[in-house]
Every structure is written in structure tokens, then in C-alpha cells.
mmCIF file of C-alpha atoms in Angstrom:
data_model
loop_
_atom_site.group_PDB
_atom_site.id
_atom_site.type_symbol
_atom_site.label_atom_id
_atom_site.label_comp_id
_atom_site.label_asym_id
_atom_site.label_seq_id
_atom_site.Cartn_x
_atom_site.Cartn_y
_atom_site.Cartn_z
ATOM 1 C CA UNK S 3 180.495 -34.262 108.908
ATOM 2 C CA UNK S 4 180.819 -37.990 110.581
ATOM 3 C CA UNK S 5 181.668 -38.869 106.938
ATOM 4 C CA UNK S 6 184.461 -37.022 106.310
ATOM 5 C CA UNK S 7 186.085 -37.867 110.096
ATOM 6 C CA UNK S 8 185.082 -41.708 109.226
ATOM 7 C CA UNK S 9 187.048 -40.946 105.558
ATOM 8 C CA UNK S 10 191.020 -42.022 106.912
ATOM 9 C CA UNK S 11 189.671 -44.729 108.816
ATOM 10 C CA UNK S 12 187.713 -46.242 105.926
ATOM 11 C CA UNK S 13 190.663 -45.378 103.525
ATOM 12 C CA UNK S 14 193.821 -46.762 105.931
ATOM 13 C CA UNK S 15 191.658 -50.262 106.167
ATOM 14 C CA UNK S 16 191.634 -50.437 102.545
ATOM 15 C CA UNK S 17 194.841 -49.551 102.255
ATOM 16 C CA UNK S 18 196.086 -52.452 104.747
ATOM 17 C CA UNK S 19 193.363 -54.814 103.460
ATOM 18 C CA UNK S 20 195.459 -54.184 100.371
ATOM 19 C CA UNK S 21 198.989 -54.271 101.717
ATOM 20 C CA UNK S 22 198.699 -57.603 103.824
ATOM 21 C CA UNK S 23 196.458 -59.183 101.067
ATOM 22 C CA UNK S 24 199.827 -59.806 98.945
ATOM 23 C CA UNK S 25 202.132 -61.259 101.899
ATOM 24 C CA UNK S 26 199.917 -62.624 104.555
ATOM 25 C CA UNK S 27 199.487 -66.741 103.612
ATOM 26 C CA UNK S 28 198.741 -68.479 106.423
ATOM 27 C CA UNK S 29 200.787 -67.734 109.497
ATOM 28 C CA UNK S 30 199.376 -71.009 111.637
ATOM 29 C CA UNK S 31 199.286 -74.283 109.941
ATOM 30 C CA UNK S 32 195.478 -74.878 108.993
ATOM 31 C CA UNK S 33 194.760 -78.237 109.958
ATOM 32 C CA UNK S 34 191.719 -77.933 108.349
ATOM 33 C CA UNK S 35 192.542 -77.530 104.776
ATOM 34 C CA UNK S 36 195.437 -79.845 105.584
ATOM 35 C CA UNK S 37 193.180 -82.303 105.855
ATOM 36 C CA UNK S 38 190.944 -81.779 102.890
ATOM 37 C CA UNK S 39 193.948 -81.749 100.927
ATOM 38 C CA UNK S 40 195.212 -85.278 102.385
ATOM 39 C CA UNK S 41 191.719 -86.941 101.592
ATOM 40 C CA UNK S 42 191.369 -85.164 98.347
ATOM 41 C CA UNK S 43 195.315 -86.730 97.435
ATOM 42 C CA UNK S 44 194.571 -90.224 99.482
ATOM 43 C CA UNK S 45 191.086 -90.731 97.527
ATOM 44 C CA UNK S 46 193.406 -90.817 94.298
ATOM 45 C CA UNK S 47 196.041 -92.542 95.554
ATOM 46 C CA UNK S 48 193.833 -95.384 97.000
ATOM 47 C CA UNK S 49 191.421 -94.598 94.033
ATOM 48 C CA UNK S 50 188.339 -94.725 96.383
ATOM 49 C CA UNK S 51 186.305 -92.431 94.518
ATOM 50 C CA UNK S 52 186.349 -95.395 91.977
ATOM 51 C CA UNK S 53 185.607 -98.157 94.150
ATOM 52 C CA UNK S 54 182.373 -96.556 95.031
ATOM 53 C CA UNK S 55 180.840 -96.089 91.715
ATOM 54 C CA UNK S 56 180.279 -99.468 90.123
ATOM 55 C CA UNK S 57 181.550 -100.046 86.530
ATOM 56 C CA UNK S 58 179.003 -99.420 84.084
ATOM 57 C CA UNK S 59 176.934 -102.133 82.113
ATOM 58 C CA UNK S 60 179.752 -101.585 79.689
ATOM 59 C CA UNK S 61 180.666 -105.559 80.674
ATOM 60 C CA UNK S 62 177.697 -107.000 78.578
ATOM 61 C CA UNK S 63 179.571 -106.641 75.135
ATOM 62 C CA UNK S 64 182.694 -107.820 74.228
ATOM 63 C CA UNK S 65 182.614 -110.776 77.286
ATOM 64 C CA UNK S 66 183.801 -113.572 74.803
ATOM 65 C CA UNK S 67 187.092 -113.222 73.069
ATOM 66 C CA UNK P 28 195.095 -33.736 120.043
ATOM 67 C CA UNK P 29 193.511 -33.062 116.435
ATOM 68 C CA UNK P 30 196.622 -35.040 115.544
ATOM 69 C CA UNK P 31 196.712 -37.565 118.360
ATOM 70 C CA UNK P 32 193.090 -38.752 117.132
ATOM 71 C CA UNK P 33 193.448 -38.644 114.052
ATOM 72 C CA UNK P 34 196.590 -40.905 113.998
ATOM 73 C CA UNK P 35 194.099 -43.102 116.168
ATOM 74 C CA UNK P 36 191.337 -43.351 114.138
ATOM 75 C CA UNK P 37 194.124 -44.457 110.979
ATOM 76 C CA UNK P 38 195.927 -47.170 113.407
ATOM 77 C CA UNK P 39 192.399 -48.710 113.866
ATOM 78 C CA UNK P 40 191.665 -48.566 110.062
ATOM 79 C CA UNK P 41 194.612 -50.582 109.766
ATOM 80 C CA UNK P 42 194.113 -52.891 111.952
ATOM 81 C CA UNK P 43 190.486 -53.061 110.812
ATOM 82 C CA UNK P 44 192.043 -54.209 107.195
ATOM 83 C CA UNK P 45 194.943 -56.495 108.765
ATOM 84 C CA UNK P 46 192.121 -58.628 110.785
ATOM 85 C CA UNK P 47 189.459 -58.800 107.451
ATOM 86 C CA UNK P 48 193.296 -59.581 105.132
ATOM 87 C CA UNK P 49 194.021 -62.312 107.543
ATOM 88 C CA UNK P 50 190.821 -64.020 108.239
ATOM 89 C CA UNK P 51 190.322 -63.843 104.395
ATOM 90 C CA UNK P 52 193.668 -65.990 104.036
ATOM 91 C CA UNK P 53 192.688 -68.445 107.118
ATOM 92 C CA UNK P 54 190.313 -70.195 105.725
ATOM 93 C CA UNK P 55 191.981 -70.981 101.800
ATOM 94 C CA UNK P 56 192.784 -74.282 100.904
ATOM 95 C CA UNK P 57 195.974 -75.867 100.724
ATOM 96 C CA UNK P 58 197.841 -75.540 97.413
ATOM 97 C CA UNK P 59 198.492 -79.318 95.788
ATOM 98 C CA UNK P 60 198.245 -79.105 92.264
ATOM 99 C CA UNK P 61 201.732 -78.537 91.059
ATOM 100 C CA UNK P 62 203.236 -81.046 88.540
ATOM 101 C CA UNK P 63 205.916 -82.632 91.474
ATOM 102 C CA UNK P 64 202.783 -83.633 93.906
ATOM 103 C CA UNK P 65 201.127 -84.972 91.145
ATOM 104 C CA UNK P 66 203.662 -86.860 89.261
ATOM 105 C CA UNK P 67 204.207 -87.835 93.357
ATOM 106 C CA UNK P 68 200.314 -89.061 93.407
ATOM 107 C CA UNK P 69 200.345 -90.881 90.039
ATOM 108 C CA UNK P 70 203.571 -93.263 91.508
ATOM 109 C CA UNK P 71 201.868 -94.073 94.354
ATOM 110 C CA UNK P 72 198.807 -94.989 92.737
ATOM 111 C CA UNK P 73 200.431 -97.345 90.318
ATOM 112 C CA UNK P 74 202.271 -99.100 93.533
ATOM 113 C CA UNK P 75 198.998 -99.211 95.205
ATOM 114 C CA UNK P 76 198.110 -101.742 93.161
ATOM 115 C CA UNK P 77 201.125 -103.735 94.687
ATOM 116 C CA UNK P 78 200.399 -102.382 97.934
ATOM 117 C CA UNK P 79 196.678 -103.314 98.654
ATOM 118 C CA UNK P 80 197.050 -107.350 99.157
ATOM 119 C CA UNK P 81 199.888 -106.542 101.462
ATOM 120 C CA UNK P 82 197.691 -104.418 103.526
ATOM 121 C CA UNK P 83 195.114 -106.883 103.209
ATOM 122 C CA UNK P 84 197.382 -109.703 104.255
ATOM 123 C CA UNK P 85 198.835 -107.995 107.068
ATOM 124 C CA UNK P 86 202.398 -108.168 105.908
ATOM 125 C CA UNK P 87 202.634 -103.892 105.703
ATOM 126 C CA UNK P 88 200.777 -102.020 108.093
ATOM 127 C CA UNK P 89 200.113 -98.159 107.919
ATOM 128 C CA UNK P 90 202.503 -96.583 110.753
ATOM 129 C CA UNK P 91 201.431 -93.904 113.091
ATOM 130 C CA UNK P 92 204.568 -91.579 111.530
ATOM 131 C CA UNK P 93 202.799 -91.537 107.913
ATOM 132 C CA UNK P 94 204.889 -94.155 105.942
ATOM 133 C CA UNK P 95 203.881 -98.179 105.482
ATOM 134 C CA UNK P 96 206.114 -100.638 107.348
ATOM 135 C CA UNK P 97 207.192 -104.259 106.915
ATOM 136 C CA UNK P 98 204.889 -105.664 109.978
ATOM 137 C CA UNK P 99 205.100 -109.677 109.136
ATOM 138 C CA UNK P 100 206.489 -110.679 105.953
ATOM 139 C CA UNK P 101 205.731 -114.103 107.141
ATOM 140 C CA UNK P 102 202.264 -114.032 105.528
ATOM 141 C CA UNK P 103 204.122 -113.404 102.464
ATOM 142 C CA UNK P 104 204.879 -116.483 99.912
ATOM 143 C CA UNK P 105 208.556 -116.982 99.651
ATOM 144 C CA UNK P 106 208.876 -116.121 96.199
ATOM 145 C CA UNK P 107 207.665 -112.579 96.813
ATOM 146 C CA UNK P 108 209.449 -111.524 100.124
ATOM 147 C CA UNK P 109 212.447 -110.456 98.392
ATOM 148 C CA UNK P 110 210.396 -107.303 96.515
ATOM 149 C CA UNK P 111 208.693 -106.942 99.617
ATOM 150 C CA UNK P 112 211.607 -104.190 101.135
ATOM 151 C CA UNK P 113 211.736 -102.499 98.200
ATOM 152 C CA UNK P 114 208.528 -101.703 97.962
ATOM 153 C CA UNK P 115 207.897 -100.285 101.136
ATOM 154 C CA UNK P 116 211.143 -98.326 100.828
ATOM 155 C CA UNK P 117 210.083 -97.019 97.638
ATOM 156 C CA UNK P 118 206.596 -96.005 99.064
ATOM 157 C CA UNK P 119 208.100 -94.436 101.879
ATOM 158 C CA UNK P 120 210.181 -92.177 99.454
ATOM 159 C CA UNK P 121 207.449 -91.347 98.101
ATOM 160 C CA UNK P 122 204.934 -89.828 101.200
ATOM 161 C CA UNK P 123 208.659 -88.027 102.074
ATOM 162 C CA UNK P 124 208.641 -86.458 98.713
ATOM 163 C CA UNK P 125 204.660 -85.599 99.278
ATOM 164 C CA UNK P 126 204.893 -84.010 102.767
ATOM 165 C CA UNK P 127 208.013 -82.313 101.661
ATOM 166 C CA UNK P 128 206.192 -81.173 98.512
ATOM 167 C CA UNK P 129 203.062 -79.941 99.547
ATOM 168 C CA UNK P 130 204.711 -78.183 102.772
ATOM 169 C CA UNK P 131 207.101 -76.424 99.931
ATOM 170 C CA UNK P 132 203.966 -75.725 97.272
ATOM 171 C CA UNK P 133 202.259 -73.541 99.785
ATOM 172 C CA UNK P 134 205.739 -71.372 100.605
ATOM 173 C CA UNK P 135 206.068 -72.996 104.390
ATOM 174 C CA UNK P 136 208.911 -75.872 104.041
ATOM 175 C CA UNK P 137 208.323 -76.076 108.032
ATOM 176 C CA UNK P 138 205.228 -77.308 108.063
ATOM 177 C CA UNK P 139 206.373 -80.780 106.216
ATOM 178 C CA UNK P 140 205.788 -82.331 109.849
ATOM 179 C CA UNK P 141 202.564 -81.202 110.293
ATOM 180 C CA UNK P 142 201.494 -81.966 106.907
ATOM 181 C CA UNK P 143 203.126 -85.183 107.330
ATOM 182 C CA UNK P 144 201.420 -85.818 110.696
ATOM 183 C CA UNK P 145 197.856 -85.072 109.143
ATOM 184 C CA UNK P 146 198.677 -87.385 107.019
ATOM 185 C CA UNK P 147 199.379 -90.186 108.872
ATOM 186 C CA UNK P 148 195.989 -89.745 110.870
ATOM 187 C CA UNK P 149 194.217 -89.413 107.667
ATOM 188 C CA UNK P 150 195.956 -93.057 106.242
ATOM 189 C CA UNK P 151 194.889 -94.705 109.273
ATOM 190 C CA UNK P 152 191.853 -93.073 109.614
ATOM 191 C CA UNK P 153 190.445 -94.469 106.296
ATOM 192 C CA UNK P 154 192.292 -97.056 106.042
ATOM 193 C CA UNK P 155 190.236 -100.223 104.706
ATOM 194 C CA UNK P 156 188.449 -103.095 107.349
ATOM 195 C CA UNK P 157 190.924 -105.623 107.917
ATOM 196 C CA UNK P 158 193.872 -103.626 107.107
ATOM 197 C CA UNK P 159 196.641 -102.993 110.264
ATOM 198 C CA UNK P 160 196.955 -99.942 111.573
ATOM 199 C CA UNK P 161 199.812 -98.312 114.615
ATOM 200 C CA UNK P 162 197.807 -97.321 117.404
ATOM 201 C CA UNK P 163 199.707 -96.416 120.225
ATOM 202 C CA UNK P 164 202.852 -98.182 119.883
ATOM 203 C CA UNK P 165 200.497 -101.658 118.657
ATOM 204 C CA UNK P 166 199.439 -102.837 115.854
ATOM 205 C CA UNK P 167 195.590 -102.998 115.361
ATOM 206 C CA UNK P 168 193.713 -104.877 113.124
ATOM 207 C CA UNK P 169 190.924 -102.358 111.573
#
């Protein structure tokens, strides 16, 4: 009994869940993300990732040319 | 009334569904990898090699708008000054392209100015010791 009267509820939020899952992106600008994107972008562009590893022991061989 | 509730109880499903589809969206990341932001990243990265001793030396300064600027060229030897313009100009270009770029990659061209004022507090925020940053108008030694 409660299940069938819960049945359109259940099956119009699915619907909509559906509907607004194509066209909603993000309606306010998430400042958030925006800024893991900028450090993810400014870590290559500075190449800090790199800077903070240490070359490897690579150096040994080869040194006199 | 059958009918009144029952259109109820389907508004609320909706909504239900609207407020789940949204908050599902909020939280996504930011889309960056398309071939213009990184072609975009991969120029910058070669002129950062160029760039850093200026920072260092204090002749180009990050600005509180998101691009570099020509803060003493003094400090600069002679011999050197002349490339100096061009390669701020050219690095500005560049973080106009990237804003503009990443704003368009994620289907909202107006948010260039927010993406381009994140920016700018992300340069400056990790920008290296010793480097000058725009604080309020000033220029500030990190």
C-alpha cells in the first residue's frame, strides 16, 4: 500500500535525476575545483613537481666526456 | 484532491532528483585537458625557463590581475633588456589564452574572470621566496 503511493514519487526523481543529469554543469563558478585545476596547470608550468624529487643517482656514469 | 496530491507527491520527486542531479555536478572538477590548454601549458613552460631569473632578480613581478609585469628592468644587464618586453608580452598572451581556454573548455566563456582571478591568487600564492609579488597596489618581496 505505502509502496505503491511512494511509486510516482520514487519514479518522477529518477526521471529528473535523469533529465537535469545531461544539462545541469555547474551553474555557480566552483572556486574549489578552480583552484585544483590552477595548481594542477601551475605545478607544470613552474615544473614544481620536479624540483621536489631529486634527480636520480643517474649522475655517477657518464660525468667525464 | 486524489489529483491535487498526487501531482504533489510527483513535484517533490522532482525536485528530490533536481537537488541529488545538481549536488552530483557541484562538486566535479574543472575540465583542462583539451589539446589548446595544453599546447597553452607546454609554451609557458618552455618560457619559464626564461622567466625564473627574472623573477628571481626582481625585474618581473607576478601582478595581482594574473599576468607578469616589467617591475625594474634596471636589474637587468643591458644586453638583455631589449627581449625583456617581449617576453612578458608574450607570457601575458599566453595566461589570456589559458583563462580564456579553460573558462571555454568547461562550456562557461563568462567565467574567464573568475578563472583568471583564481589564478592570479594561486601565482602569488606559490610563488617562490624571494620572488615579487602585487599586494595591494605594492610590490612585496616574498
Amino acid at each position: 500500500m505505502a509502496l505503491t503511493r511512494l511509486r510516482p514519487v520514487v519514479l518522477a526523481a529518477v526521471l529528473s535525476l535523469t533529465a537535469t543529469a545531461c544539462v545541469t554543469i555547474n551553474i555557480y563558478f566552483p572556486a574549489a575545483a578552480a583552484e585544483k585545476a590552477a595548481d594542477r596547470i601551475i605545478d607544470e608550468v613552474w615544473q614544481m613537481r620536479e624540483a621536489q624529487t631529486p634527480p636520480a643517482a643517474s649522475t655517477q656514469e657518464g660525468e667525464k666526456q | 484532491m486524489k489529483a491535487l496530491t498526487r501531482i504533489t507527491r510527483w513535484l517533490s520527486g522532482l525536485l528530490v532528483g533536481g537537488v541529488l542531479a545538481f549536488a552530483a555536478h557541484a562538486q566535479g572538477n574543472l575540465e583542462i585537458d583539451t589539446p589548446a590548454i595544453a599546447a597553452l601549458k607546454a609554451s609557458m613552460q618552455q618560457r619559464h625557463a626564461q622567466l625564473a631569473p627574472m623573477y628571481a632578480s626582481g625585474a618581473v613581478g607576478l601582478a595581482v590581475d594574473g599576468t607578469v609585469a616589467l617591475r625594474d628592468a634596471s636589474v637587468v644587464p643591458l644586453a638583455q633588456r631589449s627581449g625583456l618586453n617581449a617576453l612578458v608580452a608574450a607570457e601575458n598572451a599566453d595566461r589570456a589564452a589559458l583563462y580564456r581556454e579553460i573558462a571555454r573548455a568547461n562550456q562557461r566563456p563568462e567565467w574567464e574572470a573568475d578563472v583568471r582571478r583564481t589564478f592570479a591568487q594561486r601565482w602569488i600564492d606559490r610563488a617562490q621566496a624571494g620572488w615579487w609579488v602585487q599586494r595591494g597596489g605594492a610590490w612585496v618581496k616574498k
